[in-house]
mmCIF file of C-alpha atoms in Angstrom:
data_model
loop_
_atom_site.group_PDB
_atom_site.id
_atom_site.type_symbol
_atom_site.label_atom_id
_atom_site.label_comp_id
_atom_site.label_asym_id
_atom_site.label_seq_id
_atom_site.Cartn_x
_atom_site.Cartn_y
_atom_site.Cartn_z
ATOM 1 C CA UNK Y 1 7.736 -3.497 -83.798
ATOM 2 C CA UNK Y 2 5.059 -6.033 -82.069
ATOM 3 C CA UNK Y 3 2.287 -6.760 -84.311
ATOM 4 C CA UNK Y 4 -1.298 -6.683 -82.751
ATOM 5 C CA UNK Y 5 -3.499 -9.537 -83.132
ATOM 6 C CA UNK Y 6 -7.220 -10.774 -83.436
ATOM 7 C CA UNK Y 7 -9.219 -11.050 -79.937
ATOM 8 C CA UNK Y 8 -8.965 -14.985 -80.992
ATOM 9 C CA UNK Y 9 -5.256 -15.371 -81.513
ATOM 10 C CA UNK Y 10 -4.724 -13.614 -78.320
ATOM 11 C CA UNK Y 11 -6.845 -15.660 -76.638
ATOM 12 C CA UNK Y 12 -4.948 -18.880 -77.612
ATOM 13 C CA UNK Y 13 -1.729 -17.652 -76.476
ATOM 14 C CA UNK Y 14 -3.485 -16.091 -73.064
ATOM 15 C CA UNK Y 15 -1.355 -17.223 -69.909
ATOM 16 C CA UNK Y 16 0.793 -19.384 -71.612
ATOM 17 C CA UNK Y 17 -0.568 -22.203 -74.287
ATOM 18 C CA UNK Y 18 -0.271 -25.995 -75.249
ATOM 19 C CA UNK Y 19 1.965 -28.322 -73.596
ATOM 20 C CA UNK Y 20 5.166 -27.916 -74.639
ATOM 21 C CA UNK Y 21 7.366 -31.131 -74.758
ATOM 22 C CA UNK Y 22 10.097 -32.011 -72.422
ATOM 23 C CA UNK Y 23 12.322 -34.916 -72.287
ATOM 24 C CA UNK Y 24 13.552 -35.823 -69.048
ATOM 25 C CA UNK Y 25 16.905 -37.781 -68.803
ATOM 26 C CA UNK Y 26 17.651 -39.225 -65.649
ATOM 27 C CA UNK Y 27 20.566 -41.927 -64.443
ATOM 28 C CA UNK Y 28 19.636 -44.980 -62.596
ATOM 29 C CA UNK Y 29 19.643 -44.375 -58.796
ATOM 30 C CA UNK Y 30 21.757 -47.456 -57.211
ATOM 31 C CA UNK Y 31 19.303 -50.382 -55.778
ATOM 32 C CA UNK Y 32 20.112 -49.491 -52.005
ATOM 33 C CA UNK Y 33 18.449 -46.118 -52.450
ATOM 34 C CA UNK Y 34 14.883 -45.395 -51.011
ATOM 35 C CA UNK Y 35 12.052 -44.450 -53.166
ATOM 36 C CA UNK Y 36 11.037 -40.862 -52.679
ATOM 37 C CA UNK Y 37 8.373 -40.052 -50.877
ATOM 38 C CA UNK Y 38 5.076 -39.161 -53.475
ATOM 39 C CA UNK Y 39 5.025 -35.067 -53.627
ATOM 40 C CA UNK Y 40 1.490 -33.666 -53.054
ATOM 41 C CA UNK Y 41 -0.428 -32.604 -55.617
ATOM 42 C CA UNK Y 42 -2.366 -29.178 -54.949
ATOM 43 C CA UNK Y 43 -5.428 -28.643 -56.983
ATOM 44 C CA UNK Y 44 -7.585 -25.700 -57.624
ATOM 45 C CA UNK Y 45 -9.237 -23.362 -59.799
ATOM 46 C CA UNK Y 46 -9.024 -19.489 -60.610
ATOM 47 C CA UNK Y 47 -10.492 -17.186 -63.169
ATOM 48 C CA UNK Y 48 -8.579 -14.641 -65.577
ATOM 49 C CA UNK Y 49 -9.986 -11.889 -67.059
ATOM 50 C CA UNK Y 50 -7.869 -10.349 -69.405
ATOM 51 C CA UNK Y 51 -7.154 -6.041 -68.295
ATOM 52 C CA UNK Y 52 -7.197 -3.720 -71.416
ATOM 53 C CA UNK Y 53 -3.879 -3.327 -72.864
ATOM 54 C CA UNK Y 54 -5.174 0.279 -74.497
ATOM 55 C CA UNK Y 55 -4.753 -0.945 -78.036
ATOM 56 C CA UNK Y 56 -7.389 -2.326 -80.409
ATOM 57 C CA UNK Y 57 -5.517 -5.781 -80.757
ATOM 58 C CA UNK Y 58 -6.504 -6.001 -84.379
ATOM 59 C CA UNK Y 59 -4.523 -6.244 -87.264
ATOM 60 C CA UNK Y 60 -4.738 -7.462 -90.827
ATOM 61 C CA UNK Y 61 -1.425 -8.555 -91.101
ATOM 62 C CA UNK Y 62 -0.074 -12.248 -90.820
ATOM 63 C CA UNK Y 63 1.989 -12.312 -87.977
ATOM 64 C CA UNK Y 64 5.756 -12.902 -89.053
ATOM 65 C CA UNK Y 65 8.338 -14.919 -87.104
ATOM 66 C CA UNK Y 66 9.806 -13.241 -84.183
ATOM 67 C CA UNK Y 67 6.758 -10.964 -83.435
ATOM 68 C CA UNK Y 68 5.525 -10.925 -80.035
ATOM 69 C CA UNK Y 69 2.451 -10.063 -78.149
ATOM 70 C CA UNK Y 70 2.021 -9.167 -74.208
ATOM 71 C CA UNK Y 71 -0.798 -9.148 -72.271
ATOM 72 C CA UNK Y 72 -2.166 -9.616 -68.740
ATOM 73 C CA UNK Y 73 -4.962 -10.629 -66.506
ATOM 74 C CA UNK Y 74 -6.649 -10.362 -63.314
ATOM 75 C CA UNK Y 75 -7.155 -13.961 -61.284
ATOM 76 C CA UNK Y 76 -10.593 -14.433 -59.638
ATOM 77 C CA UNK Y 77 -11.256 -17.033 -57.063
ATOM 78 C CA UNK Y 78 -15.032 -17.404 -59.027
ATOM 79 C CA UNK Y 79 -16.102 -15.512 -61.985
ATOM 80 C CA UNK Y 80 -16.785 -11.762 -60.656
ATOM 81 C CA UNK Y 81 -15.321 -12.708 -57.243
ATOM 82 C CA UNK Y 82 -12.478 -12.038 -54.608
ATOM 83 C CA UNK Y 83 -9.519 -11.160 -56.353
ATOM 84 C CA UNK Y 84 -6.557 -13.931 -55.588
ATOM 85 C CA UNK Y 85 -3.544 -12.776 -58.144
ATOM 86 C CA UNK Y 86 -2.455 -11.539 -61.333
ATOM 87 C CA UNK Y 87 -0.329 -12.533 -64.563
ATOM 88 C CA UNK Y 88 1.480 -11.471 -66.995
ATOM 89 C CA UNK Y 89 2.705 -13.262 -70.430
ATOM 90 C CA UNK Y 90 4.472 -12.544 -73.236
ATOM 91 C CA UNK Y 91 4.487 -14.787 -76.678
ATOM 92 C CA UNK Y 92 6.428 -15.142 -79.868
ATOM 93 C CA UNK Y 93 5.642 -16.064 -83.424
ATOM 94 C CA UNK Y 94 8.067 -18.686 -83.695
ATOM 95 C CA UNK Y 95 6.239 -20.486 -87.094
ATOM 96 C CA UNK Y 96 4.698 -18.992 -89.562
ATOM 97 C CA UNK Y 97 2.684 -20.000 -92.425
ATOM 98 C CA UNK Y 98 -0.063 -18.755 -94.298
ATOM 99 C CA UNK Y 99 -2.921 -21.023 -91.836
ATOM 100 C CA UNK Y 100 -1.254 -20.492 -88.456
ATOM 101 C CA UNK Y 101 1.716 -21.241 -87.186
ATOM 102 C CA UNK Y 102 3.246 -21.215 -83.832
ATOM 103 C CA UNK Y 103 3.605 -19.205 -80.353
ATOM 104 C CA UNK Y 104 5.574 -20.271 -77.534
ATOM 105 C CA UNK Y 105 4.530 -18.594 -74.573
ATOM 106 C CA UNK Y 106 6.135 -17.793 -71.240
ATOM 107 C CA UNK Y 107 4.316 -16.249 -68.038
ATOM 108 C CA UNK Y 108 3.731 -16.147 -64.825
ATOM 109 C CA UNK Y 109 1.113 -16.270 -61.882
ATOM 110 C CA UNK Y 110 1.500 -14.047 -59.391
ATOM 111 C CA UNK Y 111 -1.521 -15.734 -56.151
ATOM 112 C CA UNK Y 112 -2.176 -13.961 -53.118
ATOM 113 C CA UNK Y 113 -4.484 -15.978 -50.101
ATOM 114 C CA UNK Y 114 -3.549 -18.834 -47.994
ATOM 115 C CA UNK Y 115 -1.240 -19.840 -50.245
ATOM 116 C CA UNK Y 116 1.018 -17.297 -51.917
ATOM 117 C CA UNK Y 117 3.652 -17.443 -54.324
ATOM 118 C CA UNK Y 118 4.917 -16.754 -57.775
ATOM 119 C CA UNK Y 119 4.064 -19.993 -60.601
ATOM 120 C CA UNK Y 120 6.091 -19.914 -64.116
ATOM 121 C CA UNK Y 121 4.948 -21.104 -67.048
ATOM 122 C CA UNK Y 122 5.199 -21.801 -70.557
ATOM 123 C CA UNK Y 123 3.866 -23.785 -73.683
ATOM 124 C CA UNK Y 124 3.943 -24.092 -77.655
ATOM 125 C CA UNK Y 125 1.089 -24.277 -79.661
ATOM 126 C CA UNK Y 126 -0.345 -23.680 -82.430
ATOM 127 C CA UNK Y 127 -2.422 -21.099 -83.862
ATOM 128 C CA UNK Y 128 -4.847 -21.129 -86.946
ATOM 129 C CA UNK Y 129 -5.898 -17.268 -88.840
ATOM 130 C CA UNK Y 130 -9.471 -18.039 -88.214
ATOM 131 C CA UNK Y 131 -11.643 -16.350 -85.502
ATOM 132 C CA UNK Y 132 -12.673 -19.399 -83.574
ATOM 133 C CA UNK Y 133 -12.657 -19.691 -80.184
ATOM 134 C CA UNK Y 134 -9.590 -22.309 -78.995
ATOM 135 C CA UNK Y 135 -10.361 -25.390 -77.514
ATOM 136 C CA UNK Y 136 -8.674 -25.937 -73.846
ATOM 137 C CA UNK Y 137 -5.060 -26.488 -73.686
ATOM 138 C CA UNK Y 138 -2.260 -26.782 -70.800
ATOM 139 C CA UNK Y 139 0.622 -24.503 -69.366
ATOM 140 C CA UNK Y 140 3.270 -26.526 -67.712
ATOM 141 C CA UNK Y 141 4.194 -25.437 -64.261
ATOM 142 C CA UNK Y 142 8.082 -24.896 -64.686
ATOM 143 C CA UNK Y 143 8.746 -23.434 -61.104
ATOM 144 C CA UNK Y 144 7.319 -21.803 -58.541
ATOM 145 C CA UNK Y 145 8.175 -19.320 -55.549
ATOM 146 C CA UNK Y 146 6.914 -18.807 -52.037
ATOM 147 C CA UNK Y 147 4.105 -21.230 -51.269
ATOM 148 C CA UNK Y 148 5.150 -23.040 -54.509
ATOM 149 C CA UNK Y 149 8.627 -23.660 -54.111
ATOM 150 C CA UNK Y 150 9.886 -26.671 -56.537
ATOM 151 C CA UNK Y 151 6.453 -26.749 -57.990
ATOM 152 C CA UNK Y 152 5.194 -28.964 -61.199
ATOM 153 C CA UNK Y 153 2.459 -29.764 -62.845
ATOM 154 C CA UNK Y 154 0.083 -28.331 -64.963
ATOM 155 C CA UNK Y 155 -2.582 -25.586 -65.446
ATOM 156 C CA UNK Y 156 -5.419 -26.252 -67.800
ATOM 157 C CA UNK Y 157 -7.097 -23.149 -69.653
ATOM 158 C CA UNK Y 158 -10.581 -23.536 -71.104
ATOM 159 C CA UNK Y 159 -12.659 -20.193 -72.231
ATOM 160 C CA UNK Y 160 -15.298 -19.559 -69.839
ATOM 161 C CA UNK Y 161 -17.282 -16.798 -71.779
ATOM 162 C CA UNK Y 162 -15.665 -13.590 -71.040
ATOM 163 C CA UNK Y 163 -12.912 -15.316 -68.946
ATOM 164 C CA UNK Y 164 -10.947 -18.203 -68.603
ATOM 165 C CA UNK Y 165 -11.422 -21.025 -66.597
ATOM 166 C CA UNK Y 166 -8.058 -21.973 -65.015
ATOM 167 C CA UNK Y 167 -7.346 -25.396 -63.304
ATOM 168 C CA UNK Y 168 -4.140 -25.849 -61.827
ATOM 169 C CA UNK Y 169 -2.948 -29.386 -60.970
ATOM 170 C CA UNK Y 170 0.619 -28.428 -58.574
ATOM 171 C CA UNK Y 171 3.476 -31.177 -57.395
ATOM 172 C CA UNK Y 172 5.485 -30.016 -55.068
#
């Protein structure tokens, strides 16, 4: 059964959380072959505000490997503003010690507007049991749809008082 969480823990895994780390293996393209062209990098930013889930999201429980926690938000072009998407995550307990331990995170943006499209994303990172806010940390883009076909990159989260500040850097 999915264990509910502190405001703060849900916070840190909100729309995705840290980087997670890649390694990219790639063979040697021969000489003759033309450099590709630089892909464009799109950047803006968007506001979430988190939509009740209905629960309290309070436990006093550790979490235990393998529980998970969902949640979703409404994106805002500015704080209070035009509407311009939605997302939807889900994360897992995938370390757990007495202090903290780990979430990796998956989600994805759904954006509406002049560009429209579907953005994945995901990250590990690690939480602590105290109530502190979490500092800013980044989702990496893993694909995209529509508009952002192919896409890269990165989003950086940083709490913005009763939302989150959301700064997406897209290749593609």
């Amino acid at each position: 059964m999915p264990t509910a969480y502190p405001r703060s823990f849900r916070r840190i895994g909100a729309l995705g959380a840290c980087v997670a780390a890649a390694v990219a293996l790639s063979a040697p393209f021969p000489a003759s072959a033309a450099p590709a062209a630089p892909a464009a990098e799109t950047v803006f930013t968007l506001y979430a505000k988190e939509i009740p889930s209905g629960g309290s999201g309070q436990t006093d429980q550790p979490p235990e490997v393998g529980d998970d926690v969902s949640f979703a938000s409404d994106l805002y072009r500015t704080k209070g503003g035009e509407k311009a998407g939605r997302d939807g995550v889900t994360c897992t307990v995938v370390r757990a010690e007495p202090a903290g331990g780990d979430l990796h995170c998956v989600g994805t943006f759904v954006l509406t507007g002049e560009r429209a499209g579907q953005l994945t994303g995901q990250a590990l990172m690690a939480f602590t049991s105290s109530n502190q806010q979490p500092a800013a940390f980044d989702i990496a883009i893993t694909g995209g749809t529509g508009d952002f076909k192919d896409a890269r990159g990165f989003v950086r989260s940083t709490p913005d008082g009763d939302h989150e500040r959301l700064e997406f850097r897209v290749t593609n």
